[in-house]
Short mmCIF file of N, CA, C and O in Angstrom, two decimals:
data_model
loop_
_atom_site.label_atom_id
_atom_site.label_comp_id
_atom_site.label_asym_id
_atom_site.label_seq_id
_atom_site.Cartn_x
_atom_site.Cartn_y
_atom_site.Cartn_z
N UNK A 11 -20.74 24.83 -12.01
CA UNK A 11 -19.85 24.58 -10.89
C UNK A 11 -19.10 23.31 -11.51
O UNK A 11 -19.57 22.25 -11.76
N UNK A 12 -17.69 23.44 -11.44
CA UNK A 12 -16.86 22.36 -11.60
C UNK A 12 -16.77 21.37 -10.41
O UNK A 12 -16.94 21.88 -9.37
N UNK A 13 -16.48 20.08 -10.67
CA UNK A 13 -16.36 19.09 -9.52
C UNK A 13 -15.12 18.30 -9.66
O UNK A 13 -14.44 18.31 -10.77
N UNK A 14 -14.54 17.84 -8.82
CA UNK A 14 -13.23 16.81 -8.73
C UNK A 14 -13.85 15.45 -9.18
O UNK A 14 -14.77 15.09 -8.19
N UNK A 15 -13.31 14.84 -10.05
CA UNK A 15 -13.48 13.42 -10.38
C UNK A 15 -13.52 12.61 -9.07
O UNK A 15 -12.50 12.70 -8.22
N UNK A 16 -14.54 11.77 -8.88
CA UNK A 16 -14.42 10.77 -7.67
C UNK A 16 -13.49 9.66 -7.99
O UNK A 16 -14.12 8.53 -8.31
N UNK A 17 -12.15 9.68 -8.02
CA UNK A 17 -11.39 8.77 -8.17
C UNK A 17 -10.01 8.90 -7.43
O UNK A 17 -9.76 10.00 -7.21
N UNK A 18 -9.29 7.86 -7.27
CA UNK A 18 -7.99 7.89 -6.64
C UNK A 18 -7.03 7.35 -7.69
O UNK A 18 -7.23 6.19 -8.00
N UNK A 19 -6.17 7.99 -8.40
CA UNK A 19 -5.36 7.80 -9.44
C UNK A 19 -3.79 7.40 -8.99
O UNK A 19 -3.56 6.30 -9.56
N UNK A 20 -3.26 7.91 -7.99
CA UNK A 20 -1.80 7.92 -7.46
C UNK A 20 -1.75 7.98 -6.23
O UNK A 20 -2.41 8.86 -5.48
N UNK A 21 -1.03 7.05 -5.37
CA UNK A 21 -0.69 7.24 -4.04
C UNK A 21 0.90 7.24 -4.04
O UNK A 21 1.54 6.25 -4.71
N UNK A 22 1.47 8.38 -3.51
CA UNK A 22 2.82 8.50 -3.52
C UNK A 22 3.36 8.41 -2.08
O UNK A 22 2.97 9.12 -1.13
N UNK A 23 4.31 7.53 -1.66
CA UNK A 23 5.21 7.53 -0.53
C UNK A 23 6.56 8.29 -0.90
O UNK A 23 7.17 7.97 -1.74
N UNK A 24 6.70 9.15 0.15
CA UNK A 24 7.97 9.82 0.19
C UNK A 24 9.03 8.76 0.82
O UNK A 24 8.70 8.42 1.85
N UNK A 25 10.01 8.47 0.14
CA UNK A 25 10.92 7.36 0.49
C UNK A 25 12.26 8.01 0.84
O UNK A 25 12.90 8.89 0.35
N UNK A 26 12.68 7.53 2.17
CA UNK A 26 13.90 7.88 2.70
C UNK A 26 15.15 7.17 2.04
O UNK A 26 16.08 7.63 1.84
N UNK A 27 14.73 5.83 1.67
CA UNK A 27 15.80 5.02 0.98
C UNK A 27 14.98 4.25 -0.19
O UNK A 27 14.43 3.29 0.10
N UNK A 28 14.90 4.99 -1.39
CA UNK A 28 13.91 4.55 -2.41
C UNK A 28 14.43 2.96 -2.80
O UNK A 28 13.64 2.26 -3.16
N UNK A 29 15.77 2.81 -2.88
CA UNK A 29 16.16 1.47 -3.35
C UNK A 29 15.67 0.38 -2.46
O UNK A 29 15.44 -0.60 -2.96
N UNK A 30 15.78 0.65 -1.13
CA UNK A 30 15.31 -0.49 -0.33
C UNK A 30 13.81 -0.73 -0.40
O UNK A 30 13.43 -1.90 -0.46
N UNK A 31 12.79 0.49 -0.61
CA UNK A 31 11.50 0.19 -0.72
C UNK A 31 11.14 -0.39 -2.19
O UNK A 31 10.32 -1.39 -2.17
N UNK A 32 11.85 -0.08 -3.01
CA UNK A 32 11.78 -0.68 -4.46
C UNK A 32 11.90 -2.17 -4.35
O UNK A 32 11.15 -2.94 -4.84
N UNK A 33 13.11 -2.75 -3.79
CA UNK A 33 13.37 -3.90 -3.45
C UNK A 33 12.28 -4.70 -2.78
O UNK A 33 11.68 -5.84 -3.14
N UNK A 34 11.63 -4.05 -1.79
CA UNK A 34 10.73 -4.68 -0.93
C UNK A 34 9.48 -4.91 -1.76
O UNK A 34 8.88 -6.07 -1.85
N UNK A 35 8.94 -4.05 -2.33
CA UNK A 35 7.80 -4.01 -3.10
C UNK A 35 7.63 -4.99 -4.41
O UNK A 35 6.90 -5.73 -4.61
N UNK A 36 9.09 -4.92 -4.79
CA UNK A 36 9.32 -5.97 -6.01
C UNK A 36 9.25 -7.44 -5.64
O UNK A 36 8.78 -8.28 -6.03
N UNK A 37 9.70 -7.36 -4.27
CA UNK A 37 9.78 -8.84 -3.74
C UNK A 37 8.39 -9.31 -3.35
O UNK A 37 8.21 -10.74 -3.12
N UNK A 38 7.28 -8.58 -3.17
CA UNK A 38 5.98 -8.85 -2.98
C UNK A 38 5.35 -9.37 -4.30
O UNK A 38 4.29 -10.07 -4.29
N UNK A 39 6.00 -9.40 -5.35
CA UNK A 39 5.69 -9.89 -6.65
C UNK A 39 4.93 -8.77 -7.52
O UNK A 39 4.30 -9.31 -8.46
N UNK A 40 5.07 -7.44 -6.89
CA UNK A 40 4.19 -6.55 -7.61
C UNK A 40 5.15 -6.00 -8.90
O UNK A 40 6.22 -5.74 -8.73
N UNK A 41 4.29 -5.99 -10.07
CA UNK A 41 5.11 -5.42 -11.23
C UNK A 41 5.38 -3.83 -11.27
O UNK A 41 4.44 -3.16 -11.23
N UNK A 42 6.52 -3.78 -11.45
CA UNK A 42 7.11 -2.20 -11.39
C UNK A 42 6.94 -1.63 -12.78
O UNK A 42 7.21 -2.44 -13.91
N UNK A 43 6.33 -0.29 -12.82
CA UNK A 43 6.36 0.25 -14.20
C UNK A 43 7.62 0.31 -14.89
O UNK A 43 8.90 0.55 -14.25
N UNK A 44 7.95 0.27 -16.03
CA UNK A 44 9.19 0.12 -16.83
C UNK A 44 10.02 1.34 -16.61
O UNK A 44 11.12 1.26 -16.67
N UNK A 45 9.34 2.48 -16.41
CA UNK A 45 10.25 3.64 -16.32
C UNK A 45 10.92 4.05 -15.02
O UNK A 45 11.51 5.04 -14.75
N UNK A 46 10.75 3.05 -13.92
CA UNK A 46 11.20 3.24 -12.77
C UNK A 46 12.75 3.15 -12.50
O UNK A 46 13.24 2.45 -13.36
N UNK A 47 13.10 3.87 -11.64
CA UNK A 47 14.45 3.85 -11.22
C UNK A 47 14.74 4.41 -9.82
O UNK A 47 13.46 4.60 -9.17
N UNK A 48 15.95 4.58 -9.39
CA UNK A 48 15.97 5.15 -7.88
C UNK A 48 15.58 6.71 -7.80
O UNK A 48 15.72 6.98 -6.65
N UNK A 49 15.20 7.16 -8.80
CA UNK A 49 14.61 8.64 -8.64
C UNK A 49 13.26 8.66 -8.56
O UNK A 49 12.64 9.72 -8.01
N UNK A 50 12.50 7.54 -8.93
CA UNK A 50 11.27 7.49 -9.04
C UNK A 50 10.74 6.18 -9.39
O UNK A 50 11.27 5.63 -10.30
N UNK A 51 9.86 5.28 -8.49
CA UNK A 51 9.48 4.13 -8.92
C UNK A 51 7.87 3.99 -8.73
O UNK A 51 7.35 4.75 -7.92
N UNK A 52 7.33 3.07 -9.59
CA UNK A 52 6.02 2.97 -9.46
C UNK A 52 5.54 1.55 -9.64
O UNK A 52 6.12 0.66 -10.45
N UNK A 53 4.27 1.26 -9.22
CA UNK A 53 3.81 -0.21 -9.38
C UNK A 53 2.26 0.12 -9.69
O UNK A 53 1.59 0.85 -8.95
N UNK A 54 1.84 -0.45 -10.93
CA UNK A 54 0.13 -0.25 -11.07
C UNK A 54 -0.36 -1.56 -10.41
O UNK A 54 -0.29 -2.67 -10.75
N UNK A 55 -1.35 -1.07 -9.62
CA UNK A 55 -1.94 -1.92 -8.75
C UNK A 55 -3.49 -1.77 -8.68
O UNK A 55 -4.05 -0.89 -8.37
N UNK A 56 -4.28 -2.64 -9.65
CA UNK A 56 -5.56 -2.52 -9.81
C UNK A 56 -6.13 -1.34 -10.09
O UNK A 56 -7.32 -0.87 -9.69
N UNK A 57 -5.44 -0.58 -11.00
CA UNK A 57 -5.89 0.75 -11.53
C UNK A 57 -5.45 1.80 -10.75
O UNK A 57 -5.77 2.99 -11.14
N UNK A 58 -4.73 1.69 -9.79
CA UNK A 58 -4.05 2.80 -8.89
C UNK A 58 -2.53 2.62 -9.16
O UNK A 58 -2.11 1.64 -8.92
N UNK A 59 -1.95 3.87 -9.30
CA UNK A 59 -0.46 3.85 -9.38
C UNK A 59 0.00 4.13 -7.97
O UNK A 59 -0.26 5.10 -7.35
N UNK A 60 0.79 3.14 -7.51
CA UNK A 60 1.56 3.17 -6.27
C UNK A 60 2.90 3.64 -6.47
O UNK A 60 3.60 2.91 -7.16
N UNK A 61 3.35 4.87 -6.01
CA UNK A 61 4.43 5.47 -6.42
C UNK A 61 5.47 5.60 -5.31
O UNK A 61 4.91 6.00 -4.01
N UNK A 62 6.74 5.55 -5.43
CA UNK A 62 7.74 5.84 -4.58
C UNK A 62 8.64 7.13 -5.00
O UNK A 62 9.01 7.02 -6.26
N UNK A 63 8.85 8.09 -4.19
CA UNK A 63 9.50 9.29 -4.71
C UNK A 63 10.49 9.83 -3.56
O UNK A 63 10.05 9.78 -2.21
N UNK A 64 11.55 10.24 -3.76
CA UNK A 64 12.48 10.58 -2.68
C UNK A 64 11.81 11.65 -1.69
O UNK A 64 11.20 12.59 -2.29
N UNK A 65 11.81 11.44 -0.48
CA UNK A 65 11.14 12.23 0.62
C UNK A 65 11.58 13.71 0.39
O UNK A 65 10.66 14.56 0.41
N UNK A 66 12.91 14.05 0.27
CA UNK A 66 13.19 15.55 0.25
C UNK A 66 12.54 16.37 -0.96
O UNK A 66 12.08 17.41 -0.74
N UNK A 67 12.43 15.40 -2.23
CA UNK A 67 11.90 16.11 -3.24
C UNK A 67 10.30 16.12 -3.25
O UNK A 67 9.75 17.22 -3.63
N UNK A 68 9.71 15.03 -2.60
CA UNK A 68 8.30 15.15 -2.45
C UNK A 68 7.99 16.24 -1.40
O UNK A 68 7.07 16.96 -1.67
N UNK A 69 8.69 16.51 -0.33
CA UNK A 69 8.50 17.43 0.70
C UNK A 69 8.54 18.84 -0.07
O UNK A 69 7.82 19.69 0.30
N UNK A 70 9.54 19.02 -1.03
CA UNK A 70 9.77 20.26 -1.62
C UNK A 70 8.54 20.64 -2.41
O UNK A 70 8.00 21.79 -2.63
N UNK A 71 7.82 19.67 -3.00
CA UNK A 71 6.78 19.89 -3.74
C UNK A 71 5.52 20.00 -2.95
O UNK A 71 4.51 20.87 -3.46
N UNK A 72 5.29 19.22 -2.09
CA UNK A 72 4.14 18.96 -1.42
C UNK A 72 3.92 19.61 0.01
O UNK A 72 2.75 20.00 0.49
N UNK A 73 5.10 20.07 0.49
CA UNK A 73 4.95 20.79 1.85
C UNK A 73 6.22 21.65 1.80
O UNK A 73 7.09 21.63 2.77
N UNK A 74 6.18 22.77 0.88
CA UNK A 74 7.40 23.63 0.91
C UNK A 74 7.55 24.52 2.11
O UNK A 74 6.50 24.94 2.84
N UNK A 75 8.93 24.54 2.83
CA UNK A 75 8.97 25.19 3.97
C UNK A 75 8.72 24.39 5.09
O UNK A 75 9.13 25.05 6.22
N UNK A 76 8.15 23.18 5.20
CA UNK A 76 7.92 22.60 6.22
C UNK A 76 9.01 21.53 6.58
O UNK A 76 9.60 20.99 5.59
N UNK A 77 9.23 21.08 7.84
CA UNK A 77 10.15 20.10 8.17
C UNK A 77 9.54 18.76 7.46
O UNK A 77 8.52 18.56 7.58
N UNK A 78 10.59 17.77 7.12
CA UNK A 78 10.08 16.42 6.72
C UNK A 78 9.58 15.77 8.06
O UNK A 78 9.96 15.99 9.14
N UNK A 79 8.68 14.86 7.73
CA UNK A 79 7.97 14.19 8.81
C UNK A 79 8.91 12.99 9.32
O UNK A 79 10.04 12.80 8.72
N UNK A 80 8.87 12.84 10.72
CA UNK A 80 9.73 12.05 11.27
C UNK A 80 9.42 10.57 10.88
O UNK A 80 8.25 10.34 10.17
N UNK A 81 10.45 9.64 10.99
CA UNK A 81 10.23 8.47 10.56
C UNK A 81 9.24 7.54 11.48
O UNK A 81 8.91 8.08 12.60
N UNK A 82 8.62 6.51 10.98
CA UNK A 82 7.66 5.65 11.66
C UNK A 82 6.16 6.01 11.05
O UNK A 82 6.13 6.50 10.12
N UNK A 83 4.99 5.78 11.83
CA UNK A 83 3.89 5.63 11.42
C UNK A 83 3.48 7.02 11.32
O UNK A 83 3.38 7.92 12.28
N UNK A 84 2.75 7.48 10.21
CA UNK A 84 2.32 8.85 9.91
C UNK A 84 0.96 8.92 10.29
O UNK A 84 0.41 10.01 10.03
N UNK A 85 0.09 7.90 10.62
CA UNK A 85 -1.30 8.17 10.89
C UNK A 85 -2.03 7.60 9.73
O UNK A 85 -3.25 7.67 9.72
N UNK A 86 -1.52 7.09 8.69
CA UNK A 86 -2.08 6.53 7.53
C UNK A 86 -1.94 5.19 7.43
O UNK A 86 -0.83 4.83 7.47
N UNK A 87 -2.89 4.48 6.84
CA UNK A 87 -2.80 3.19 6.52
C UNK A 87 -3.06 2.82 5.09
O UNK A 87 -4.09 3.58 4.74
N UNK A 88 -2.51 1.98 4.37
CA UNK A 88 -2.83 1.49 3.05
C UNK A 88 -3.37 0.21 3.24
O UNK A 88 -2.95 -0.51 4.18
N UNK A 89 -4.27 -0.33 2.33
CA UNK A 89 -4.87 -1.70 2.60
C UNK A 89 -4.71 -2.42 1.27
O UNK A 89 -4.97 -1.89 0.16
N UNK A 90 -4.55 -3.77 1.37
CA UNK A 90 -4.69 -4.66 0.28
C UNK A 90 -5.65 -5.67 0.61
O UNK A 90 -5.50 -6.33 1.45
N UNK A 91 -6.84 -5.43 -0.05
CA UNK A 91 -7.96 -6.35 0.14
C UNK A 91 -7.94 -7.69 -0.64
O UNK A 91 -7.52 -7.51 -1.62
N UNK A 92 -8.04 -8.85 0.01
CA UNK A 92 -7.91 -10.00 -0.82
C UNK A 92 -9.17 -10.61 -0.86
O UNK A 92 -10.32 -10.30 -0.43
N UNK A 93 -9.39 -11.86 -1.59
CA UNK A 93 -10.61 -12.37 -1.93
C UNK A 93 -11.21 -13.16 -0.99
O UNK A 93 -12.38 -13.75 -1.16
N UNK A 94 -10.54 -13.84 0.08
CA UNK A 94 -11.25 -14.76 0.99
C UNK A 94 -10.42 -14.42 2.47
O UNK A 94 -9.43 -13.98 2.57
N UNK A 95 -11.20 -14.93 3.36
CA UNK A 95 -10.71 -14.85 4.87
C UNK A 95 -9.38 -15.55 4.96
O UNK A 95 -8.37 -15.14 5.48
N UNK A 96 -9.14 -16.76 4.31
CA UNK A 96 -8.07 -17.59 4.37
C UNK A 96 -6.85 -16.91 3.66
O UNK A 96 -5.60 -16.80 4.14
N UNK A 97 -6.91 -16.18 2.67
CA UNK A 97 -6.11 -15.43 1.69
C UNK A 97 -5.31 -14.36 2.46
O UNK A 97 -4.27 -14.03 2.41
N UNK A 98 -6.13 -13.92 3.83
CA UNK A 98 -5.39 -12.89 4.62
C UNK A 98 -4.08 -13.38 5.33
O UNK A 98 -2.96 -12.74 5.10
N UNK A 99 -4.37 -14.64 5.85
CA UNK A 99 -3.18 -15.12 6.46
C UNK A 99 -2.01 -15.55 5.49
O UNK A 99 -0.85 -15.26 5.74
N UNK A 100 -2.40 -15.98 4.24
CA UNK A 100 -1.52 -16.36 3.29
C UNK A 100 -0.65 -15.01 2.71
O UNK A 100 0.65 -15.09 2.67
N UNK A 101 -1.52 -14.17 2.42
CA UNK A 101 -0.86 -12.79 1.99
C UNK A 101 0.11 -12.22 3.13
O UNK A 101 1.22 -11.51 2.78
N UNK A 102 -0.34 -12.12 4.28
CA UNK A 102 0.34 -11.58 5.42
C UNK A 102 1.59 -12.32 5.64
O UNK A 102 2.67 -11.78 5.72
N UNK A 103 1.57 -13.62 5.52
CA UNK A 103 3.07 -14.35 5.68
C UNK A 103 4.09 -14.03 4.60
O UNK A 103 5.05 -14.10 4.69
N UNK A 104 3.33 -13.95 3.38
CA UNK A 104 4.19 -13.76 2.30
C UNK A 104 4.97 -12.25 2.23
O UNK A 104 6.14 -12.17 2.18
N UNK A 105 4.32 -11.39 2.87
CA UNK A 105 4.75 -9.97 3.10
C UNK A 105 5.78 -9.99 4.19
O UNK A 105 6.86 -9.42 4.11
N UNK A 106 5.60 -10.81 5.26
CA UNK A 106 6.65 -11.03 6.34
C UNK A 106 7.63 -11.60 5.82
O UNK A 106 8.78 -11.18 5.97
N UNK A 107 7.64 -12.68 4.79
CA UNK A 107 8.78 -13.19 4.25
C UNK A 107 9.54 -12.38 3.30
O UNK A 107 10.69 -12.40 3.18
N UNK A 108 8.78 -11.38 2.77
CA UNK A 108 9.43 -10.42 1.87
C UNK A 108 10.27 -9.26 2.59
O UNK A 108 11.01 -8.41 2.07
N UNK A 109 10.05 -9.15 4.02
CA UNK A 109 10.76 -8.21 4.69
C UNK A 109 9.83 -7.35 5.58
O UNK A 109 10.10 -6.29 6.34
N UNK A 110 8.46 -7.45 5.53
CA UNK A 110 7.61 -6.51 6.33
C UNK A 110 7.63 -6.84 7.60
O UNK A 110 8.13 -7.90 8.17
N UNK A 111 7.43 -5.97 8.68
CA UNK A 111 7.38 -6.06 10.12
C UNK A 111 6.00 -6.30 10.49
O UNK A 111 5.15 -5.59 10.22
N UNK A 112 5.56 -7.37 11.35
CA UNK A 112 4.35 -7.50 11.89
C UNK A 112 3.99 -6.58 12.85
O UNK A 112 4.92 -6.16 13.82
N UNK A 113 2.78 -5.88 12.68
CA UNK A 113 2.41 -4.73 13.79
C UNK A 113 1.49 -5.24 14.56
O UNK A 113 1.24 -5.30 15.74
N UNK A 114 0.25 -6.01 13.87
CA UNK A 114 -0.68 -6.84 14.48
C UNK A 114 -1.13 -8.11 13.65
O UNK A 114 -1.44 -7.91 12.61
N UNK A 115 -0.89 -9.14 14.29
CA UNK A 115 -1.47 -10.34 13.65
C UNK A 115 -2.73 -10.38 13.18
O UNK A 115 -3.65 -9.68 13.54
N UNK A 116 -3.04 -11.14 12.01
CA UNK A 116 -4.53 -11.30 11.49
C UNK A 116 -5.35 -11.85 12.53
O UNK A 116 -5.03 -12.68 13.17
N UNK A 117 -6.57 -11.30 12.57
CA UNK A 117 -7.58 -11.54 13.40
C UNK A 117 -8.88 -11.19 12.92
O UNK A 117 -9.08 -10.33 11.85
N UNK A 118 -9.89 -11.94 13.15
CA UNK A 118 -11.25 -11.62 12.88
C UNK A 118 -11.74 -10.39 13.46
O UNK A 118 -11.49 -10.37 14.83
N UNK A 119 -12.31 -9.53 12.80
CA UNK A 119 -12.62 -8.34 13.19
C UNK A 119 -14.09 -8.02 13.65
O UNK A 119 -15.06 -8.67 12.95
N UNK A 120 -14.48 -7.12 14.53
CA UNK A 120 -15.81 -6.99 14.95
C UNK A 120 -16.85 -6.60 13.84
O UNK A 120 -18.07 -6.88 13.73
N UNK A 121 -16.27 -6.00 12.62
CA UNK A 121 -16.96 -5.57 11.38
C UNK A 121 -17.43 -6.80 10.47
O UNK A 121 -18.07 -6.77 9.63
N UNK A 122 -16.87 -7.95 10.99
CA UNK A 122 -17.23 -9.05 10.24
C UNK A 122 -16.19 -9.60 9.29
O UNK A 122 -16.22 -10.65 8.55
N UNK A 123 -14.90 -8.95 9.04
CA UNK A 123 -14.04 -9.13 8.19
C UNK A 123 -12.83 -9.95 9.14
O UNK A 123 -12.76 -10.11 10.23
N UNK A 124 -11.59 -9.92 8.30
CA UNK A 124 -10.48 -10.43 8.86
C UNK A 124 -9.40 -9.50 8.45
O UNK A 124 -9.22 -9.14 7.08
N UNK A 125 -8.46 -9.13 9.36
CA UNK A 125 -7.34 -8.21 8.78
C UNK A 125 -6.23 -8.40 9.82
O UNK A 125 -6.33 -8.58 11.05
N UNK A 126 -4.90 -7.94 9.36
CA UNK A 126 -3.75 -7.78 10.17
C UNK A 126 -2.84 -6.62 9.50
O UNK A 126 -3.18 -6.28 8.57
N UNK A 127 -2.03 -6.08 10.34
CA UNK A 127 -1.20 -4.98 10.00
C UNK A 127 0.20 -5.36 10.03
O UNK A 127 0.72 -5.81 10.76
N UNK A 128 1.08 -4.67 8.95
CA UNK A 128 2.29 -4.71 8.84
C UNK A 128 2.94 -3.50 8.45
O UNK A 128 2.27 -2.50 8.05
N UNK A 129 4.13 -3.44 8.63
CA UNK A 129 5.09 -2.06 8.21
C UNK A 129 5.97 -2.47 7.26
O UNK A 129 6.69 -3.43 7.26
N UNK A 130 6.12 -1.64 6.30
CA UNK A 130 7.25 -1.83 5.25
C UNK A 130 8.48 -1.32 5.84
O UNK A 130 8.63 -1.24 6.96
N UNK A 131 9.73 -1.55 5.10
CA UNK A 131 10.89 -1.09 5.62
C UNK A 131 11.13 0.20 6.28
O UNK A 131 12.01 0.57 7.04
N UNK A 132 10.38 1.22 5.91
CA UNK A 132 10.21 2.56 6.36
C UNK A 132 9.20 2.69 7.28
O UNK A 132 9.08 3.87 7.69
N UNK A 133 8.34 1.77 7.84
CA UNK A 133 7.43 1.99 8.83
C UNK A 133 5.98 2.32 8.19
O UNK A 133 5.05 2.53 8.90
N UNK A 134 5.83 2.39 6.94
CA UNK A 134 4.54 2.66 6.40
C UNK A 134 3.53 1.43 6.60
O UNK A 134 4.01 0.30 6.36
N UNK A 135 2.31 1.75 7.14
CA UNK A 135 1.54 0.71 7.46
C UNK A 135 0.50 0.13 6.45
O UNK A 135 0.04 0.89 5.80
N UNK A 136 0.55 -1.03 6.24
CA UNK A 136 -0.22 -1.66 5.39
C UNK A 136 -1.41 -2.79 6.03
O UNK A 136 -0.81 -3.40 7.13
N UNK A 137 -2.54 -2.81 5.74
CA UNK A 137 -3.39 -3.65 6.35
C UNK A 137 -3.85 -4.70 5.27
O UNK A 137 -4.12 -4.27 4.10
N UNK A 138 -3.55 -5.87 5.48
CA UNK A 138 -3.94 -7.10 4.69
C UNK A 138 -5.49 -7.41 5.10
O UNK A 138 -5.73 -7.89 6.31
N UNK A 139 -6.47 -7.32 4.33
CA UNK A 139 -7.88 -7.55 4.94
C UNK A 139 -8.73 -8.21 4.02
O UNK A 139 -8.53 -8.31 2.67
N UNK A 140 -9.72 -8.79 4.47
CA UNK A 140 -10.84 -9.42 3.93
C UNK A 140 -12.11 -8.98 4.28
O UNK A 140 -12.23 -8.99 5.51
N UNK A 141 -13.03 -8.38 3.24
CA UNK A 141 -14.33 -8.07 3.67
C UNK A 141 -15.32 -8.82 2.78
O UNK A 141 -15.05 -8.55 1.56
N UNK A 142 -16.15 -9.44 3.36
CA UNK A 142 -17.14 -10.10 2.33
C UNK A 142 -17.88 -9.24 1.39
O UNK A 142 -18.47 -9.81 0.35
N UNK A 143 -18.01 -7.93 1.61
CA UNK A 143 -18.80 -7.18 0.73
C UNK A 143 -18.08 -6.55 -0.33
O UNK A 143 -18.68 -6.03 -1.29
N UNK A 144 -16.79 -6.75 -0.07
CA UNK A 144 -15.79 -6.11 -1.37
C UNK A 144 -15.82 -6.83 -2.69
O UNK A 144 -15.82 -8.10 -2.73
N UNK A 145 -16.05 -6.20 -3.88
CA UNK A 145 -16.15 -6.75 -5.18
C UNK A 145 -15.04 -6.26 -5.99
O UNK A 145 -15.06 -4.87 -5.95
N UNK A 146 -14.54 -6.98 -6.49
CA UNK A 146 -13.26 -6.61 -7.61
C UNK A 146 -13.52 -6.99 -8.90
O UNK A 146 -14.25 -7.72 -9.20
N UNK A 147 -12.94 -6.21 -9.73
CA UNK A 147 -12.93 -6.59 -11.32
C UNK A 147 -11.72 -7.54 -11.54
O UNK A 147 -10.98 -7.82 -10.66
N UNK A 148 -11.54 -7.79 -12.93
CA UNK A 148 -10.63 -8.81 -13.24
C UNK A 148 -9.15 -8.24 -12.96
O UNK A 148 -8.12 -9.03 -12.80
N UNK A 149 -8.93 -6.88 -12.74
CA UNK A 149 -7.57 -6.47 -12.68
C UNK A 149 -7.41 -6.20 -11.18
O UNK A 149 -6.23 -5.85 -10.70
N UNK A 150 -8.36 -6.67 -10.41
CA UNK A 150 -8.09 -6.33 -8.74
C UNK A 150 -8.69 -4.99 -8.27
O UNK A 150 -8.45 -4.88 -7.13
N UNK A 151 -9.13 -4.18 -9.24
CA UNK A 151 -9.74 -2.90 -8.75
C UNK A 151 -11.06 -3.14 -7.98
O UNK A 151 -11.92 -3.89 -8.39
N UNK A 152 -11.10 -2.28 -6.92
CA UNK A 152 -12.32 -2.41 -6.11
C UNK A 152 -13.65 -1.67 -6.87
O UNK A 152 -13.35 -0.68 -7.47
N UNK A 153 -14.57 -2.64 -7.04
CA UNK A 153 -15.83 -2.21 -7.66
C UNK A 153 -16.85 -1.70 -6.64
O UNK A 153 -17.64 -0.57 -7.05
N UNK A 154 -17.02 -2.32 -5.57
CA UNK A 154 -17.95 -2.04 -4.46
C UNK A 154 -17.46 -2.44 -3.19
O UNK A 154 -16.81 -3.38 -3.19
N UNK A 155 -18.11 -1.75 -2.33
CA UNK A 155 -17.58 -2.14 -0.83
C UNK A 155 -18.99 -1.98 0.01
O UNK A 155 -19.17 -0.67 0.38
N UNK A 156 -19.62 -2.96 0.41
CA UNK A 156 -20.64 -2.80 1.31
C UNK A 156 -22.00 -2.74 0.74
O UNK A 156 -22.29 -2.50 -0.35
#
């Protein structure tokens, strides 16, 4: 029996305005992959490729014949875990300065960590979080959680 490898390699957001999203993610200080342009853009983040692709083209590939999703929250969140409780507030403020919209200010959570929620210019939700049990390698890739 074959298995699917237990890894997440690429996360792709369908972009309504890829130029605006590229600018936003670059303003976070994230290094863009050299082959990026307004037809496809990507950022290598701790071993996962975070890609932006025009929504109509992504919809044609991933959901042929279905209507494009409405703008706003899709029910999915992405998270950037940081190394300390204090860094949540620092990273959160930097994202707001870069153009993110505050959804929920950072707060201590019942599960023992700290996090806050932001939206990028197209409404995609990001959580900036710290969990004391998270361990990362030198690239920032998550090694263990809990």
